[in-house]
PDB file of C-alpha atoms in Angstrom:
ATOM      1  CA  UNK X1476     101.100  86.311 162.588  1.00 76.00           C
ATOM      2  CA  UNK X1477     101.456  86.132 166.386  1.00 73.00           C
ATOM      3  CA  UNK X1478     101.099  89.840 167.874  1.00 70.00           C
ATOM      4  CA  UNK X1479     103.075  89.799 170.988  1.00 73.00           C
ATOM      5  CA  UNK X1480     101.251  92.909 172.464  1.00 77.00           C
ATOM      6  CA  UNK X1481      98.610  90.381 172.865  1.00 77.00           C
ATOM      7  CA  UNK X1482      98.975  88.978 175.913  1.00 81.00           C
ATOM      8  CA  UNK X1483      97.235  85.211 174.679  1.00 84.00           C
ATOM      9  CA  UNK X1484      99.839  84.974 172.073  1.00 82.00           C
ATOM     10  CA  UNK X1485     102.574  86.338 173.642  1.00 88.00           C
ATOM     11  CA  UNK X1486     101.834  83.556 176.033  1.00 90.00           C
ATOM     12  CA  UNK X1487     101.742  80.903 173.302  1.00 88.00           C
ATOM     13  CA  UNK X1488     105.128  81.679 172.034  1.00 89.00           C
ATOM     14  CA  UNK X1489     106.441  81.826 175.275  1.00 89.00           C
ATOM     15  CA  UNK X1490     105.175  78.135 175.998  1.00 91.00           C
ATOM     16  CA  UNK X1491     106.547  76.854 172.377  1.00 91.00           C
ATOM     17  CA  UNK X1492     109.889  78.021 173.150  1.00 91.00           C
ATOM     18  CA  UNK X1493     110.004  76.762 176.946  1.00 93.00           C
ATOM     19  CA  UNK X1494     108.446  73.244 175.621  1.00 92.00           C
ATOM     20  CA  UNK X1495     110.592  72.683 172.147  1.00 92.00           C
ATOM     21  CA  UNK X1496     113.491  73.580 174.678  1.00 92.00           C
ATOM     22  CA  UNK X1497     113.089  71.248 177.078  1.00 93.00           C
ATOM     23  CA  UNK X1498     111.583  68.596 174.865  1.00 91.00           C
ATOM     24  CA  UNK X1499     115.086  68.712 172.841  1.00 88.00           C
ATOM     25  CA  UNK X1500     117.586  68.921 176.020  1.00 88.00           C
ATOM     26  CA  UNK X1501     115.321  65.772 177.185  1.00 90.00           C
ATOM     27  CA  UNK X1502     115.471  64.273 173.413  1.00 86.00           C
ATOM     28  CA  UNK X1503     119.771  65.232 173.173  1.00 81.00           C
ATOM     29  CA  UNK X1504     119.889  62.793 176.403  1.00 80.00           C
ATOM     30  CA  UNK X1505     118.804  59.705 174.352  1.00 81.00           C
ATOM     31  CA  UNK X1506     121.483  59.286 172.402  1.00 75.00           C
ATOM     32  CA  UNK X1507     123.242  55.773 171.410  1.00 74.00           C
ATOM     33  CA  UNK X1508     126.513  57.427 170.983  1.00 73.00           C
ATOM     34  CA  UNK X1509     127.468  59.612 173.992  1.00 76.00           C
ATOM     35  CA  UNK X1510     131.048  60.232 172.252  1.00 81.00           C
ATOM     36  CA  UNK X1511     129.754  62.875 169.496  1.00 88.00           C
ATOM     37  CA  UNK X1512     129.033  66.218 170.261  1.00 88.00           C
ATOM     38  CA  UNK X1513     125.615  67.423 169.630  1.00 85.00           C
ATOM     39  CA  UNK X1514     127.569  69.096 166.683  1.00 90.00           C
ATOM     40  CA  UNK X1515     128.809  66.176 165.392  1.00 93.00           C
ATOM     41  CA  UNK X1516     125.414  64.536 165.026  1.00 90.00           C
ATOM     42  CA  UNK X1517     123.749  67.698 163.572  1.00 91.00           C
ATOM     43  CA  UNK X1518     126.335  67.882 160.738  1.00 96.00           C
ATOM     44  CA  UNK X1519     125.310  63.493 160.505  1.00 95.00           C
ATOM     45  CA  UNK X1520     121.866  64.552 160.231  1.00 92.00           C
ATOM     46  CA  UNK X1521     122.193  67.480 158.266  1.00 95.00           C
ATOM     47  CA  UNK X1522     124.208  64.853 155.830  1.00 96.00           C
ATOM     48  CA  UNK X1523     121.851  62.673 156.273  1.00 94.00           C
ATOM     49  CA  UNK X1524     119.023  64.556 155.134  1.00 92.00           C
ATOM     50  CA  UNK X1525     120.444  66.626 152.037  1.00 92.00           C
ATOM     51  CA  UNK X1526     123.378  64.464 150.806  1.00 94.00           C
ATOM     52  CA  UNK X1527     126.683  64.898 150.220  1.00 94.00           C
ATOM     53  CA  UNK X1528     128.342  68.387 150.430  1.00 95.00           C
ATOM     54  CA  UNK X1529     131.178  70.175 151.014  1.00 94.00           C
ATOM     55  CA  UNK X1530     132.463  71.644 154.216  1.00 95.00           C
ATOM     56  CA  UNK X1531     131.470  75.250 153.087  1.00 94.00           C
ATOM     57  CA  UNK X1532     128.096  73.822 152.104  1.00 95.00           C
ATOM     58  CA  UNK X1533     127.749  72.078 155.836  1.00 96.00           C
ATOM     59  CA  UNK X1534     128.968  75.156 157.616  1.00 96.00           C
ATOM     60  CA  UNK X1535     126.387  77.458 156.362  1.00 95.00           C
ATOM     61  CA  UNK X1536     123.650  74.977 156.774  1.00 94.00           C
ATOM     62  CA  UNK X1537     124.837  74.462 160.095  1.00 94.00           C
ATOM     63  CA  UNK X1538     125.481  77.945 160.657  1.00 93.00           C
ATOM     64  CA  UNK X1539     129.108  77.832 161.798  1.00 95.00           C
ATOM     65  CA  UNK X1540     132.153  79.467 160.706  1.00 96.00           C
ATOM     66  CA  UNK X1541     133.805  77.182 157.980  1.00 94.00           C
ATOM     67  CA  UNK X1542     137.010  76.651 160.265  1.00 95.00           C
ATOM     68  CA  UNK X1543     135.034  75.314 162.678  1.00 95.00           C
ATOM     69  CA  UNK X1544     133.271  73.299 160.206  1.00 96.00           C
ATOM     70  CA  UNK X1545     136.420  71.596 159.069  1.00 95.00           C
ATOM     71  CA  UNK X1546     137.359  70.544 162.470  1.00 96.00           C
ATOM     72  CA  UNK X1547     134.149  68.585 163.168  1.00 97.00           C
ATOM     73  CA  UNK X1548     134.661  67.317 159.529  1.00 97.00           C
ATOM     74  CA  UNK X1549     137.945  66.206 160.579  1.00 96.00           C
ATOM     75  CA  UNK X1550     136.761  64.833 163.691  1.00 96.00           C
ATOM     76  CA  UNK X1551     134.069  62.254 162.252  1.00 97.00           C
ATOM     77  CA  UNK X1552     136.036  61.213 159.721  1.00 97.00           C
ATOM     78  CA  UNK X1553     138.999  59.703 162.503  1.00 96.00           C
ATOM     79  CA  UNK X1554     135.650  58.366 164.081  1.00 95.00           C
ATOM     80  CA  UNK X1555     134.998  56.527 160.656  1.00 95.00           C
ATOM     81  CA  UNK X1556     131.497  58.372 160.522  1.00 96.00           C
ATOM     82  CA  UNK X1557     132.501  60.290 157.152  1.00 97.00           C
ATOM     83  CA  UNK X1558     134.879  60.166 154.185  1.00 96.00           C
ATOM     84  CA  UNK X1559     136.244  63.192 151.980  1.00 95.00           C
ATOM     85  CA  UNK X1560     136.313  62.768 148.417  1.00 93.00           C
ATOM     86  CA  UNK X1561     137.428  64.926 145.962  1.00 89.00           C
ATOM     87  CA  UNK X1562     134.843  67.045 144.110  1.00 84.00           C
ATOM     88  CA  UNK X1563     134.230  66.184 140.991  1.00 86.00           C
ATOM     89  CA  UNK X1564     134.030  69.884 139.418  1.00 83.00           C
ATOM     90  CA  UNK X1565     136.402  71.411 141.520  1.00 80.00           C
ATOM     91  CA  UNK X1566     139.354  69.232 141.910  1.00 80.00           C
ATOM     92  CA  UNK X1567     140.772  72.045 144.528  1.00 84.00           C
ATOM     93  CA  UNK X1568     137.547  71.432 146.977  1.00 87.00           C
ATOM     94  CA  UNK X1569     136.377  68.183 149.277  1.00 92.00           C
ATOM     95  CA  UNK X1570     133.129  66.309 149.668  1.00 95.00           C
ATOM     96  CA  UNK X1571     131.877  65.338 152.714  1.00 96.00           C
ATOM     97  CA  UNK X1572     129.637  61.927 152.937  1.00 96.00           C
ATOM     98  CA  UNK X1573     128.599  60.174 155.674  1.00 96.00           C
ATOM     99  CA  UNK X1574     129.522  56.045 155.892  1.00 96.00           C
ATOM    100  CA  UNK X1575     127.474  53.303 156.389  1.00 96.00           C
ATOM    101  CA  UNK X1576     128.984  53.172 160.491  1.00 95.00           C
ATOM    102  CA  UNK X1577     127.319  56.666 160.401  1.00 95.00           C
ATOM    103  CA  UNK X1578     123.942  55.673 158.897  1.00 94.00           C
ATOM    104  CA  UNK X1579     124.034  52.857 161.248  1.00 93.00           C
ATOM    105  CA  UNK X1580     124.977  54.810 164.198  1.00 91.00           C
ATOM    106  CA  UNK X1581     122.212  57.529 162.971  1.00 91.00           C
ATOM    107  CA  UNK X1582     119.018  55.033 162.683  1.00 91.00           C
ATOM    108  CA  UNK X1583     119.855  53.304 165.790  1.00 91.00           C
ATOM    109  CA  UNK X1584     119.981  56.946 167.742  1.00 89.00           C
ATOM    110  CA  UNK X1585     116.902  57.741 165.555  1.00 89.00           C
ATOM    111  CA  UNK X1586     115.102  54.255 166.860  1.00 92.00           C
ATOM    112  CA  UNK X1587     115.843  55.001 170.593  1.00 91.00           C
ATOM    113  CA  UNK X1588     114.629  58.777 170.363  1.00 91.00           C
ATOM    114  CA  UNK X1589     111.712  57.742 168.667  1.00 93.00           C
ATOM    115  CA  UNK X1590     110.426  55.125 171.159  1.00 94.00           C
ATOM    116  CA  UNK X1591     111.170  57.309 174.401  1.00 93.00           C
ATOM    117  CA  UNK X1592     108.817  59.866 171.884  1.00 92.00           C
ATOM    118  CA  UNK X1593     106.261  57.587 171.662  1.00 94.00           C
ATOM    119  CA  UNK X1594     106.415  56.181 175.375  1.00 94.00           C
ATOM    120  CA  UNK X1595     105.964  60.147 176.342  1.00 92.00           C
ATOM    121  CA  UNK X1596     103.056  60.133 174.076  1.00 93.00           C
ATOM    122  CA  UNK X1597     101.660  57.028 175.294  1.00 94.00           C
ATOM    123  CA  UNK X1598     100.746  58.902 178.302  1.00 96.00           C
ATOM    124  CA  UNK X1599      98.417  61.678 176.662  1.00 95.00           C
ATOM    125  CA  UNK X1600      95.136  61.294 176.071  1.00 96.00           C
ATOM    126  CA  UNK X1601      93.419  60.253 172.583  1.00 95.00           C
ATOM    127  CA  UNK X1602      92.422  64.057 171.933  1.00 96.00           C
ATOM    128  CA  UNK X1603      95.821  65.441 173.093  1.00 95.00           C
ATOM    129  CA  UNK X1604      98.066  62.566 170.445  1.00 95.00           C
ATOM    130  CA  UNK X1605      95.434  63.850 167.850  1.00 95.00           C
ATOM    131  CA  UNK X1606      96.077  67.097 167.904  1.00 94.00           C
ATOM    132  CA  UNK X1607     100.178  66.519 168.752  1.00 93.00           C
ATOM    133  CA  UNK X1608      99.896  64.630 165.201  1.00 93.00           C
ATOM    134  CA  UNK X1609      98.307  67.639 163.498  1.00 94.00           C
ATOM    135  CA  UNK X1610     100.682  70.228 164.920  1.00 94.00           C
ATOM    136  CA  UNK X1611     103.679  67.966 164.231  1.00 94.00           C
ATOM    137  CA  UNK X1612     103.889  69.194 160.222  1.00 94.00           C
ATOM    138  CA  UNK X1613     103.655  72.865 161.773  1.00 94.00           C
ATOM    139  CA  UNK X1614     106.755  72.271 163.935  1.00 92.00           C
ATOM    140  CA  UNK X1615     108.375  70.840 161.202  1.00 91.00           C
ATOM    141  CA  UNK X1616     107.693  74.185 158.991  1.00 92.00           C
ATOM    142  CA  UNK X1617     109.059  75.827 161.951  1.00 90.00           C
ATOM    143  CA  UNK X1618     111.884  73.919 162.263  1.00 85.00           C
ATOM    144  CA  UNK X1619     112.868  74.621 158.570  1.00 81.00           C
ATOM    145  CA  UNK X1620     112.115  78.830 158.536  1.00 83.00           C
TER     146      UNK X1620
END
């Protein structure tokens, strides 16, 4: 566990957060579809990754207030990007799932990020990619705590 009396890894974590951060303003930039908010294309990838859900479900893995939840809900589906359909337990309560514009719209966005990624990493050295593809699983975990 990092010991930030330490002055080495209080100057780690200090690096991770300055780099992630300015890795992902540089990554939000590469986006195919400029007209979604960076909200919008969280809740698409949140959808994306876990499935279906309702908007309660989507605002607390999103971590926003469930009003706010149901007007980017509301928002992608005018775009076409999702459709509500009732629940099938709870006639009362809405699913949220993404269409196949969104899944579309989500791999191409995925595609372009992926090859500025790999242009960016075309410039490191053999040792530097190798240990960038070891630490990549680790930033995952991260990502996920």
């Amino acid at each position: 566990m990092p010991d930030l009396s330490r002055g080495e890894d209080a100057e780690a974590v200090n690096a991770l957060r300055s780099a992630t951060m300015r890795l992902a303003r540089r990554l939000k930039h590469q986006r195919v579809d400029e007209s979604l908010s960076p909200a919008e294309m969280s809740v698409l990838g949140t959808l994306a990754r876990c499935g279906s859900a309702t908007p309660g479900e989507l605002a607390r893995k999103e971590h926003v207030q469930p009003p706010s939840m149901t007007r980017i809900v509301a928002m992608l589906e005018a775009k076409g990007l999702v459709r509500l359909e009732p629940h099938r337990d709870d006639r009362r309560q809405k699913v949220v799932t993404q269409t196949e514009q969104a899944e579309a719209m989500l791999l191409a966005s995925r595609t372009k990020r992926n090859a500025w990624l790999a242009e960016l990493a075309g410039q490191l050295d053999e040792d530097e990619w190798a240990r960038l593809r070891a630490a990549a699983p680790v930033l995952e975990k991260l990502a996920r705590l």
